[in-house]
XYZ file of C-alpha atoms in Angstrom:
713
model
C 36.145 6.656 5.859
C 34.348 8.724 3.214
C 31.016 7.783 1.814
C 32.327 8.200 -1.765
C 35.591 6.498 -2.844
C 37.564 8.374 -5.540
C 39.740 6.133 -7.898
C 41.429 7.134 -11.099
C 42.586 4.585 -13.713
C 45.349 4.710 -16.300
C 42.861 6.273 -18.837
C 42.211 9.075 -16.334
C 38.619 7.799 -15.858
C 37.491 8.498 -12.259
C 35.319 5.878 -10.566
C 33.197 7.166 -7.769
C 32.022 4.358 -5.545
C 29.307 5.286 -3.172
C 29.782 3.223 -0.026
C 28.269 4.805 3.096
C 30.083 3.447 6.226
C 28.033 1.625 8.782
C 24.845 1.285 6.676
C 23.497 -1.426 4.416
C 22.395 1.180 1.827
C 23.488 4.423 0.548
C 21.149 7.199 1.675
C 21.045 11.019 0.847
C 21.953 12.103 4.389
C 24.445 14.417 5.980
C 27.359 12.058 5.326
C 26.389 11.792 1.664
C 26.099 15.587 1.325
C 29.488 16.075 2.895
C 31.111 13.380 0.804
C 29.522 14.660 -2.357
C 30.703 18.257 -1.688
C 34.232 17.091 -1.223
C 34.037 14.914 -4.244
C 32.641 17.636 -6.566
C 35.246 20.118 -5.291
C 38.103 17.561 -6.129
C 36.673 16.908 -9.492
C 36.665 20.589 -10.261
C 40.211 20.978 -9.105
C 41.506 17.966 -11.046
C 39.156 18.323 -14.111
C 42.091 18.947 -16.500
C 43.494 15.540 -15.855
C 40.170 13.679 -15.860
C 38.764 12.126 -19.036
C 35.457 10.932 -17.619
C 33.603 9.699 -14.603
C 31.828 6.527 -13.553
C 29.366 6.602 -10.705
C 28.628 3.283 -8.931
C 27.921 1.639 -5.677
C 29.527 -0.896 -3.277
C 26.186 -1.819 -1.802
C 23.752 -4.338 -3.033
C 21.528 -1.473 -4.143
C 22.805 1.482 -6.064
C 21.189 4.071 -3.869
C 18.162 3.941 -1.566
C 17.046 7.541 -1.704
C 16.492 10.431 0.713
C 16.867 10.237 4.503
C 13.258 10.060 5.709
C 14.261 10.740 9.233
C 15.423 14.230 8.181
C 12.286 14.723 6.131
C 9.759 14.015 8.766
C 11.561 16.571 11.099
C 10.999 19.448 8.647
C 8.568 22.024 9.796
C 7.421 25.466 8.469
C 9.814 27.080 10.942
C 12.967 25.501 9.384
C 11.633 25.451 5.764
C 14.087 27.933 4.604
C 17.134 25.862 5.777
C 15.655 22.704 4.257
C 15.102 24.588 0.936
C 18.748 25.620 0.954
C 19.883 22.084 1.677
C 17.818 20.676 -1.237
C 19.305 23.339 -3.504
C 22.766 22.368 -2.394
C 22.171 18.731 -3.261
C 20.911 19.750 -6.718
C 23.777 22.110 -7.199
C 26.234 19.230 -6.647
C 24.461 17.086 -9.296
C 24.250 20.039 -11.626
C 28.013 20.594 -11.233
C 28.600 16.932 -11.920
C 26.683 17.018 -15.207
C 28.348 20.171 -16.497
C 32.064 19.312 -15.829
C 32.648 19.009 -19.563
C 33.569 15.288 -19.286
C 31.353 12.266 -19.802
C 29.595 10.878 -16.802
C 28.163 7.478 -16.679
C 26.150 5.594 -14.024
C 26.861 1.811 -13.489
C 23.626 0.776 -11.785
C 24.155 -2.467 -9.910
C 20.945 -2.556 -7.888
C 17.707 -0.676 -7.081
C 17.834 3.017 -7.779
C 14.577 4.540 -6.459
C 13.873 8.152 -5.400
C 17.062 10.053 -4.752
C 19.142 7.197 -6.164
C 17.410 7.431 -9.517
C 17.856 11.139 -9.390
C 21.508 10.745 -9.056
C 21.516 8.326 -12.079
C 19.469 10.841 -14.174
C 22.162 13.436 -13.499
C 24.533 11.237 -15.437
C 24.862 11.353 -19.201
C 24.667 7.630 -19.617
C 23.092 4.813 -17.666
C 24.302 1.286 -17.768
C 22.172 -1.201 -15.739
C 22.246 -4.706 -14.526
C 19.577 -6.647 -16.398
C 17.899 -8.239 -13.271
C 14.121 -8.697 -12.924
C 14.413 -7.951 -9.189
C 16.034 -4.534 -9.871
C 13.763 -1.495 -9.740
C 14.230 2.032 -11.051
C 11.968 5.059 -10.551
C 10.499 7.861 -8.611
C 8.054 6.591 -5.990
C 7.892 9.727 -3.856
C 4.223 10.290 -4.528
C 3.372 7.223 -2.552
C 4.842 8.931 0.505
C 3.202 12.265 -0.074
C 6.172 13.863 -1.723
C 7.490 14.732 -5.141
C 10.996 13.856 -6.491
C 12.972 16.829 -5.024
C 16.503 16.092 -6.443
C 15.769 17.167 -9.954
C 13.623 14.059 -10.846
C 10.686 16.013 -12.104
C 12.704 18.387 -14.237
C 14.966 15.741 -15.729
C 12.121 13.304 -16.502
C 10.082 15.878 -18.192
C 13.012 16.980 -20.355
C 13.926 13.368 -21.323
C 10.439 12.039 -22.069
C 8.160 15.147 -22.463
C 5.145 16.065 -20.305
C 2.731 13.616 -21.752
C 5.013 10.540 -21.100
C 6.645 11.809 -17.859
C 3.537 12.758 -15.866
C 2.075 9.177 -15.631
C 5.495 7.986 -14.200
C 5.686 10.772 -11.812
C 2.012 10.885 -10.683
C 1.799 7.141 -10.218
C 5.252 6.650 -8.760
C 5.756 3.827 -11.205
C 8.782 1.535 -10.506
C 10.322 0.129 -13.656
C 12.305 -2.932 -14.438
C 15.517 -2.320 -16.384
C 14.033 -3.612 -19.725
C 11.094 -1.269 -19.336
C 13.476 1.706 -18.583
C 15.529 0.697 -21.682
C 12.439 0.727 -23.889
C 11.605 4.275 -22.707
C 15.098 5.550 -23.194
C 15.716 6.161 -19.488
C 18.486 3.516 -19.475
C 20.869 3.324 -22.324
C 22.546 -0.207 -21.888
C 21.877 -3.425 -20.047
C 24.523 -5.964 -18.972
C 24.016 -9.528 -17.838
C 26.600 -9.660 -15.143
C 27.565 -7.234 -12.357
C 31.202 -7.508 -13.232
C 30.532 -5.993 -16.628
C 28.975 -2.827 -15.373
C 31.855 -0.551 -14.653
C 33.818 -1.754 -17.679
C 30.841 -1.192 -19.958
C 30.377 2.350 -18.474
C 34.156 3.028 -18.966
C 33.927 1.885 -22.609
C 31.160 4.363 -23.140
C 33.170 7.203 -21.499
C 36.120 6.471 -23.703
C 33.957 6.437 -26.824
C 32.063 9.711 -26.034
C 34.549 12.308 -24.822
C 32.276 15.213 -25.668
C 29.071 13.987 -24.031
C 26.635 16.276 -22.321
C 23.032 16.264 -21.182
C 20.407 16.830 -23.917
C 18.982 19.918 -22.070
C 22.448 21.414 -22.121
C 22.819 21.156 -25.876
C 21.936 24.170 -28.129
C 18.478 24.023 -29.465
C 17.138 21.398 -27.173
C 13.355 21.130 -27.055
C 11.181 19.220 -24.695
C 9.916 16.022 -26.423
C 6.298 16.489 -27.615
C 6.438 20.243 -26.978
C 6.261 22.747 -24.059
C 3.049 23.762 -22.420
C 2.425 26.245 -25.273
C 2.167 23.531 -27.856
C -1.545 22.973 -28.784
C -1.530 19.283 -27.942
C 0.179 19.737 -24.645
C -1.879 22.741 -23.741
C -5.013 20.751 -24.376
C -3.759 17.914 -22.135
C -2.835 20.393 -19.340
C -6.234 22.061 -19.516
C -8.006 18.954 -18.398
C -5.356 17.345 -16.317
C -6.098 19.283 -13.082
C -9.801 18.181 -13.138
C -8.931 14.612 -13.828
C -6.399 14.558 -11.107
C -8.800 16.098 -8.656
C -11.297 13.451 -9.508
C -8.751 10.866 -8.356
C -7.257 12.632 -5.346
C -10.540 14.241 -4.102
C -8.291 16.972 -2.902
C -6.939 14.703 -0.117
C -3.430 14.296 -1.643
C -1.354 17.400 -2.337
C 1.577 15.621 -3.849
C 0.105 14.759 -7.326
C -1.132 18.319 -7.657
C 2.333 19.594 -6.690
C 3.951 17.281 -9.262
C 1.695 18.501 -12.070
C 2.388 22.041 -11.150
C 6.204 21.635 -10.958
C 6.204 19.772 -14.228
C 4.160 22.243 -16.134
C 5.775 25.394 -14.614
C 9.275 24.011 -15.020
C 8.659 23.238 -18.647
C 8.165 26.922 -19.428
C 11.468 28.236 -17.924
C 15.193 27.527 -18.008
C 16.531 24.276 -16.602
C 18.008 25.873 -13.553
C 14.867 27.930 -12.818
C 12.825 24.711 -13.138
C 15.000 23.067 -10.473
C 14.224 26.006 -8.080
C 10.519 25.616 -8.911
C 10.679 21.959 -8.026
C 12.522 22.741 -4.648
C 9.864 25.045 -3.660
C 7.086 22.550 -4.236
C 9.123 19.820 -2.634
C 9.688 21.986 0.481
C 5.967 22.795 0.652
C 5.057 19.107 0.668
C 7.844 18.182 3.184
C 6.620 20.620 5.754
C 2.915 19.400 5.289
C 1.050 16.921 7.528
C 0.038 14.536 4.788
C 3.579 13.681 3.852
C 4.423 13.137 7.538
C 1.315 10.851 7.962
C 2.329 8.780 4.926
C 6.091 8.566 5.657
C 5.390 7.521 9.155
C 3.104 4.712 8.288
C 4.065 3.529 4.852
C 7.762 3.745 5.581
C 8.628 3.558 9.250
C 5.748 1.472 10.570
C 5.458 -0.948 7.592
C 9.211 -1.590 7.686
C 8.978 -2.394 11.374
C 6.177 -4.897 10.657
C 8.123 -6.444 7.806
C 11.176 -6.690 10.008
C 9.153 -8.847 12.432
C 8.104 -6.205 14.984
C 5.074 -8.327 15.965
C 6.722 -11.748 15.722
C 7.520 -13.651 18.957
C 11.193 -13.931 19.601
C 13.131 -17.094 20.294
C 11.911 -19.133 17.297
C 14.038 -19.730 14.175
C 12.849 -18.233 10.935
C 10.984 -20.838 8.897
C 8.550 -21.377 6.152
C 6.160 -23.966 4.703
C 6.414 -26.231 1.701
C 2.963 -27.841 1.273
C -0.251 -25.950 2.068
C -3.792 -27.361 2.116
C -6.701 -25.035 1.382
C -10.229 -26.072 2.304
C -12.808 -24.581 0.141
C -12.307 -23.592 -3.425
C -14.569 -20.522 -3.532
C -13.299 -17.156 -4.333
C -11.284 -16.808 -1.069
C -9.883 -20.340 -1.091
C -8.918 -20.005 -4.866
C -7.153 -16.748 -4.115
C -5.208 -18.175 -1.187
C -4.256 -21.200 -3.442
C -2.888 -18.694 -5.915
C -1.018 -16.684 -3.383
C 0.750 -19.833 -2.224
C 1.371 -21.507 -5.537
C 2.751 -18.175 -7.179
C 5.292 -18.004 -4.380
C 6.577 -21.519 -4.879
C 4.598 -23.517 -2.407
C 2.797 -26.663 -3.219
C -0.995 -26.441 -2.733
C -3.762 -28.937 -2.107
C -7.027 -27.214 -2.933
C -9.870 -29.341 -1.599
C -13.608 -28.959 -2.035
C -16.669 -31.195 -1.687
C -16.447 -32.141 -5.349
C -13.668 -32.514 -7.892
C -15.494 -30.128 -10.272
C -15.610 -27.398 -7.569
C -11.928 -27.854 -6.798
C -11.035 -27.755 -10.512
C -13.081 -24.480 -10.935
C -11.088 -23.087 -7.979
C -7.922 -23.987 -9.763
C -9.010 -22.292 -12.974
C -8.930 -18.997 -10.991
C -5.123 -19.290 -10.888
C -5.149 -20.301 -14.573
C -6.901 -17.078 -15.506
C -4.438 -15.004 -13.541
C -1.466 -16.659 -14.990
C -2.849 -16.203 -18.593
C -3.232 -12.618 -18.038
C 0.409 -12.309 -16.712
C 1.656 -14.335 -19.670
C -0.202 -11.926 -22.085
C 1.515 -8.941 -20.440
C 4.916 -10.535 -20.701
C 5.266 -10.869 -16.896
C 5.633 -14.634 -16.958
C 6.678 -17.256 -19.591
C 4.358 -20.188 -20.528
C 6.768 -22.472 -18.775
C 6.698 -20.528 -15.604
C 2.893 -20.314 -15.779
C 2.540 -24.125 -16.100
C 4.976 -24.665 -13.239
C 2.642 -22.706 -11.034
C -0.381 -24.581 -12.070
C 1.421 -27.881 -11.541
C 1.971 -26.891 -7.899
C -1.806 -26.919 -7.363
C -3.556 -30.211 -6.719
C -7.357 -29.797 -7.040
C -9.109 -32.604 -5.163
C -12.265 -33.807 -3.372
C -10.241 -36.299 -1.338
C -9.334 -35.283 2.307
C -6.540 -37.918 2.346
C -4.608 -35.684 -0.117
C -3.942 -33.263 2.746
C -1.395 -35.791 4.123
C 2.013 -34.164 4.256
C 0.743 -30.616 4.496
C 2.602 -28.620 7.092
C -0.139 -25.892 6.977
C -3.865 -26.185 6.384
C -6.022 -23.109 5.844
C -9.803 -23.469 6.145
C -11.703 -21.064 3.930
C -15.277 -22.429 4.051
C -18.593 -20.552 4.742
C -18.887 -18.683 7.995
C -20.784 -21.491 9.799
C -19.513 -22.915 13.055
C -20.730 -26.522 12.350
C -19.161 -26.655 8.934
C -15.837 -25.213 10.203
C -15.763 -27.706 13.070
C -16.407 -30.597 10.631
C -13.682 -29.649 8.233
C -11.276 -29.098 11.081
C -11.852 -32.550 12.530
C -11.582 -34.296 9.070
C -8.347 -32.367 8.143
C -6.520 -32.806 11.394
C -6.792 -36.545 11.118
C -4.641 -36.402 7.980
C -1.891 -34.060 9.057
C 1.108 -34.305 11.514
C 0.736 -33.157 14.981
C 3.257 -30.382 14.269
C 1.380 -28.965 11.306
C -0.440 -25.605 11.766
C -4.266 -25.346 11.151
C -5.515 -21.875 10.327
C -9.055 -20.556 9.958
C -9.674 -17.789 7.380
C -12.751 -16.669 9.302
C -13.432 -12.938 9.180
C -15.585 -12.666 12.340
C -15.907 -15.911 14.365
C -13.629 -15.927 17.469
C -10.614 -18.303 17.000
C -10.767 -19.580 20.558
C -14.320 -20.928 20.024
C -13.343 -22.434 16.590
C -10.399 -24.069 18.164
C -12.635 -26.157 20.342
C -13.112 -28.512 17.336
C -9.307 -29.058 17.256
C -7.469 -31.769 18.987
C -4.358 -29.606 19.010
C -5.557 -26.030 19.818
C -1.990 -24.842 20.414
C -1.331 -25.136 16.700
C -4.758 -23.492 15.812
C -4.601 -19.879 14.596
C -6.507 -17.374 12.540
C -5.315 -16.241 9.131
C -7.701 -13.683 7.782
C -7.087 -12.933 4.121
C -8.908 -10.089 2.164
C -10.661 -10.386 -1.101
C -9.541 -10.408 -3.820
C -6.436 -12.168 -2.434
C -4.309 -11.571 -5.483
C -4.672 -7.805 -5.076
C -5.097 -7.377 -1.252
C -1.782 -7.305 0.565
C -2.856 -7.666 4.205
C -3.262 -10.760 6.234
C -4.608 -10.475 9.789
C -3.111 -13.092 12.194
C -5.408 -13.886 15.127
C -4.212 -15.561 18.276
C -6.524 -17.741 20.153
C -6.341 -18.249 23.883
C -4.405 -21.476 23.394
C -2.322 -20.472 20.344
C 1.341 -21.014 21.077
C 3.924 -18.439 20.518
C 5.747 -20.850 18.133
C 2.549 -21.213 16.084
C 2.208 -17.439 15.832
C 5.934 -17.137 14.759
C 5.341 -19.800 11.958
C 2.257 -18.101 10.850
C 4.076 -14.614 10.724
C 6.815 -16.282 8.619
C 4.236 -17.766 6.339
C 2.599 -14.379 5.570
C 5.953 -12.841 4.695
C 6.803 -16.035 2.579
C 3.874 -15.304 0.324
C 4.735 -11.586 0.146
C 1.865 -10.298 2.204
C 1.759 -7.949 5.037
C 1.116 -9.495 8.540
C -0.626 -7.738 11.432
C -1.048 -9.537 14.746
C -4.295 -9.187 16.813
C -5.847 -10.990 19.746
C -9.084 -12.831 19.636
C -12.565 -11.243 19.685
C -15.640 -11.187 17.471
C -14.706 -9.559 14.273
C -11.090 -9.227 15.449
C -9.835 -5.834 14.334
C -10.411 -5.301 10.628
C -13.900 -6.765 10.352
C -15.052 -5.097 13.476
C -13.952 -1.641 12.211
C -15.142 -2.359 8.754
C -18.545 -3.103 10.271
C -18.814 0.335 11.831
C -18.226 1.992 8.346
C -20.967 -0.022 6.549
C -23.347 0.292 9.466
C -22.896 4.041 9.677
C -23.759 4.359 5.960
C -26.965 2.241 6.343
C -27.855 4.131 9.571
C -27.730 7.405 7.541
C -30.056 5.857 5.003
C -32.483 5.161 7.848
C -32.208 8.753 8.982
C -33.299 9.898 5.553
C -29.839 11.098 4.393
C -29.746 11.001 0.476
C -27.605 8.066 -0.675
C -25.525 10.197 -3.052
C -24.573 12.439 -0.167
C -23.359 9.317 1.833
C -21.387 7.826 -0.920
C -19.748 11.158 -1.905
C -18.977 11.988 1.717
C -16.945 8.679 1.883
C -15.042 9.385 -1.343
C -14.343 13.066 -0.398
C -12.842 11.754 2.792
C -10.541 9.530 0.855
C -12.178 6.060 1.246
C -11.812 4.035 -1.932
C -15.644 3.316 -2.188
C -18.646 4.456 -0.318
C -20.292 2.317 2.431
C -23.403 1.506 0.289
C -21.261 0.290 -2.580
C -19.203 -1.980 -0.219
C -22.303 -3.340 1.484
C -23.596 -4.402 -1.898
C -20.191 -6.044 -2.538
C -20.167 -8.015 0.703
C -23.965 -8.680 0.330
C -26.675 -7.622 2.626
C -27.473 -11.215 3.177
C -24.113 -12.023 4.671
C -24.293 -9.033 6.903
C -27.563 -10.245 8.297
C -26.030 -13.649 8.814
C -23.140 -12.251 10.735
C -25.527 -10.121 12.796
C -27.698 -13.034 13.609
C -24.613 -15.163 14.635
C -23.507 -12.357 16.952
C -26.972 -12.104 18.471
C -27.112 -15.874 19.067
C -23.628 -15.918 20.711
C -24.499 -13.025 22.887
C -27.675 -14.883 24.059
C -25.712 -18.097 24.711
C -23.196 -16.143 26.731
C -25.857 -14.423 28.786
C -24.873 -11.066 27.465
C -27.092 -8.132 26.329
C -27.210 -7.623 22.533
C -27.543 -3.913 21.563
C -28.959 -3.553 18.083
C -27.404 -0.945 15.732
C -29.627 1.583 13.933
C -28.472 0.122 10.629
C -30.133 -3.265 11.320
C -33.648 -2.065 10.624
C -32.429 -0.623 7.255
C -30.714 -3.901 6.225
C -33.662 -6.020 7.314
C -36.048 -3.868 5.389
C -33.921 -4.019 2.234
C -33.645 -7.828 2.437
C -36.983 -8.859 3.819
C -39.382 -6.176 2.471
C -37.720 -5.234 -0.791
C -35.836 -8.477 -1.663
C -32.610 -6.600 -2.267
C -29.697 -8.871 -1.177
C -26.636 -7.203 -2.832
C -24.590 -7.085 -6.013
C -24.466 -10.892 -6.482
C -28.197 -10.965 -6.735
C -28.389 -7.831 -9.019
C -30.109 -5.678 -6.494
C -29.022 -3.883 -3.432
C -28.606 -0.245 -2.675
C -27.547 -0.033 -6.269
C -29.247 -1.449 -9.476
C -26.884 -3.595 -11.631
C -28.201 -3.609 -15.245
C -26.821 -6.222 -17.601
C -25.476 -3.417 -19.721
C -24.275 -0.175 -18.516
C -23.023 1.180 -15.192
C -24.571 0.561 -11.800
C -26.824 3.218 -10.265
C -28.317 3.995 -6.930
C -31.728 2.236 -6.504
C -34.137 5.124 -7.256
C -36.669 4.052 -4.587
C -34.211 4.807 -1.884
C -35.225 8.386 -2.252
C -38.915 7.519 -1.456
C -38.536 4.419 0.856
C -36.165 6.067 3.352
C -35.506 9.709 2.580
C -36.757 12.609 4.792
C -36.492 16.300 4.195
C -35.495 16.945 7.764
C -32.475 14.690 8.078
C -30.294 17.556 9.135
C -27.062 15.813 8.157
C -24.507 18.062 6.450
C -21.854 16.755 4.043
C -19.213 17.568 6.781
C -21.108 15.629 9.424
C -21.549 12.647 6.924
C -17.779 12.634 6.288
C -16.758 12.873 9.882
C -19.205 10.171 10.978
C -17.728 7.754 8.494
C -14.089 8.439 9.562
C -14.703 9.064 13.326
C -16.665 5.901 13.824
C -13.829 3.827 12.528
C -11.185 5.728 14.490
C -13.063 5.396 17.610
C -13.605 1.638 17.276
C -9.869 1.278 16.532
C -9.180 2.991 19.873
C -11.605 0.540 21.545
C -9.750 -2.389 20.021
C -6.468 -1.000 21.383
C -8.074 -0.390 24.826
C -9.515 -3.946 24.968
C -6.130 -5.568 23.991
C -7.338 -6.854 20.562
C -4.671 -4.600 19.022
C -1.255 -4.492 20.667
C 0.466 -1.792 18.573
C -0.186 1.530 16.866
C 1.559 0.188 13.733
C -0.709 -2.841 13.411
C -3.698 -0.502 13.810
C -2.556 1.933 11.160
C -1.313 -0.527 8.587
C -4.298 -2.806 9.153
C -6.915 0.047 8.768
C -5.341 1.150 5.465
C -4.531 -2.238 3.772
C -7.457 -4.096 5.267
C -10.421 -1.771 5.218
C -9.357 1.141 3.014
C -8.993 3.746 5.591
C -7.827 6.869 3.764
C -3.979 6.559 3.226
C -3.520 10.288 3.441
C -4.260 10.048 7.163
C -1.571 7.482 7.875
C -4.117 5.189 9.337
C -6.969 5.209 11.835
C -4.915 6.142 14.917
C -2.685 8.571 13.097
C -5.778 10.226 11.885
C -6.561 11.024 15.498
C -2.891 12.113 16.140
C -2.804 14.547 13.176
C -6.324 15.877 14.083
C -5.119 16.552 17.610
C -6.438 14.406 20.450
C -8.299 17.101 22.331
C -10.011 18.591 19.240
C -10.896 15.064 18.171
C -12.496 14.401 21.481
C -14.458 17.672 21.216
C -15.742 16.670 17.709
C -16.579 13.242 18.838
C -18.726 14.651 21.551
C -20.556 16.742 19.026
C -21.318 13.730 16.946
C -22.345 11.858 20.071
C -24.912 14.556 20.970
C -26.230 14.547 17.474
C -26.129 10.874 16.357
C -25.814 8.604 19.429
C -23.581 7.092 22.021
C -21.537 5.058 19.503
C -19.477 8.172 19.133
C -18.702 8.307 22.847
C -14.884 8.696 23.277
C -13.350 5.677 24.926
C -11.537 6.072 28.189
C -8.149 5.370 26.614
C -8.637 8.264 24.294
C -9.731 10.583 27.009
C -6.737 9.638 29.112
C -4.287 10.289 26.316
C -5.972 13.575 25.466
C -5.806 14.740 29.071
C -2.061 13.773 29.237
C -1.388 15.441 25.785
C -0.099 12.168 24.496
C -0.290 10.598 21.070
C -0.961 7.071 19.862
């Protein structure tokens, strides 16, 4: 069975239906290449008896893109063969669009990456008008560029100024957006209309061709020699480097391929694009990002960490305790996905204020055309703001999101469980307190679990699911299903103080504060984090979290250690944090003063007195050491979490580190950072940092064992 069916109707219009056997989606793999080769050869032979071509799909999606299994296997040693293969694929599409007959795409489902490039090679694009359907070239998100002609054709359709934002951001368009931009020509309401509408266009346009194949074609807005475009391209590299910090080669390659390709013929531009694509595909960054953002993320979404043997399910009514920023965000996440929510706080006013958070988010979506007023009101109607605990009756899930205080959490647990059924799940949103200890306040600890959301909930995709010692496998399965139900990413960890994400995040902020105590200039610390690829510096995020909360968490950990008869080892950062809070009255951003000053007007700036209160001329910390300290300390703590059984899988470690704490995406995650660095070189560098800065950089036994056996995580 061929991957492309060839059918000719009475009007001599050929319909090419992509239907890869044995797969749920069409993929640009060896089967596709063989089928397209045979199809193009047949079209060339029979072209005198063909009046036009319609390209469509028998799958629920139009085309899923390139075969990433092939891409991750590409190395510099086989780059030449890979380049030739890419050129062959492009040659097939180039032949298709220059057959001298009209070619239309009937797009019935998502067309992303290589799928959208196939559509762009058609003269006319008819698309199903579905809000769920996505079109675009998201390759940059995997460390690649569109290698099937996507850069070249998008530039020649839209011009450099409009094409570059789409290509550099990997933006995925809805059909209506693509229509407005001229990337799609027609929308139809029903799938059954697609092919017929495409055929109607073919019959009406016998002489159709691509714009760039017409005599006198010019790139919209001008080529790079045009004064306006030249001015834009002169500053674009610097602006791009400011965003990428040099960590991401794909955006720079896209800019180069687009600008270089716009100065030469169409076919030469395709070759330039292939060279840049091959360079990226053979690089480590693309392999890091593909491995984590595609393979590992898809494993998680497919239920890789979900206990087997329990039916898939969901929740219908969720109680949220605490209407602060976190609780309000959780309420939004649930209500916006169709769940009824009871948002409870100590007063009706506080609960109503929490509900207003959703109202503001909805108003913004309505103003941007992403929701209707009626849809917005329906979401709001699903949220009941209350100060009455009895309103929790009927909730099949209750999420506690109150302040990090054991007594308060125990109180709301006991009050709430009195109102819900024995089969309901009770979850704590705690970020640091062990779930097993919190479950002691529960009369049904087998249904007690941790659901650690991240702030702001409407933007942060991750939810860390924490198993207590008595949490049942069924409860874990139900919690996993809930996270997917609200379109978040679940990772599963075992119980401990700080779990995984908060524990590793703590090492990052502590290392930044420790460097302040060593006299390292604050700008060097912040820039080291940014140059490494972290979204913000450790001093910035410490202010955001608040120095007061950090001291509270530290004090709770110290008290718990004393109660357990354990030795508490203070971190060098603690003296700095205590001095900032107790001596200088600097509590963080919320109080207007932390490591940064926060003027009422204007941008924040580093507290000038940091340079005199803590700085020393002999700190001896280089920018390279500062960068490595911030990355290595997180990676080492991740290994400890894996060694201690807090983490169970590499995928949860990598996804959790990126989506939960902002570990640089170019690395593929904290454990993949070690893999791509090389375990033995990583151990050697950790030893250097240990000798210079302390035993917190001591490589854990698990890392040493794997390095000795030449294994990877």
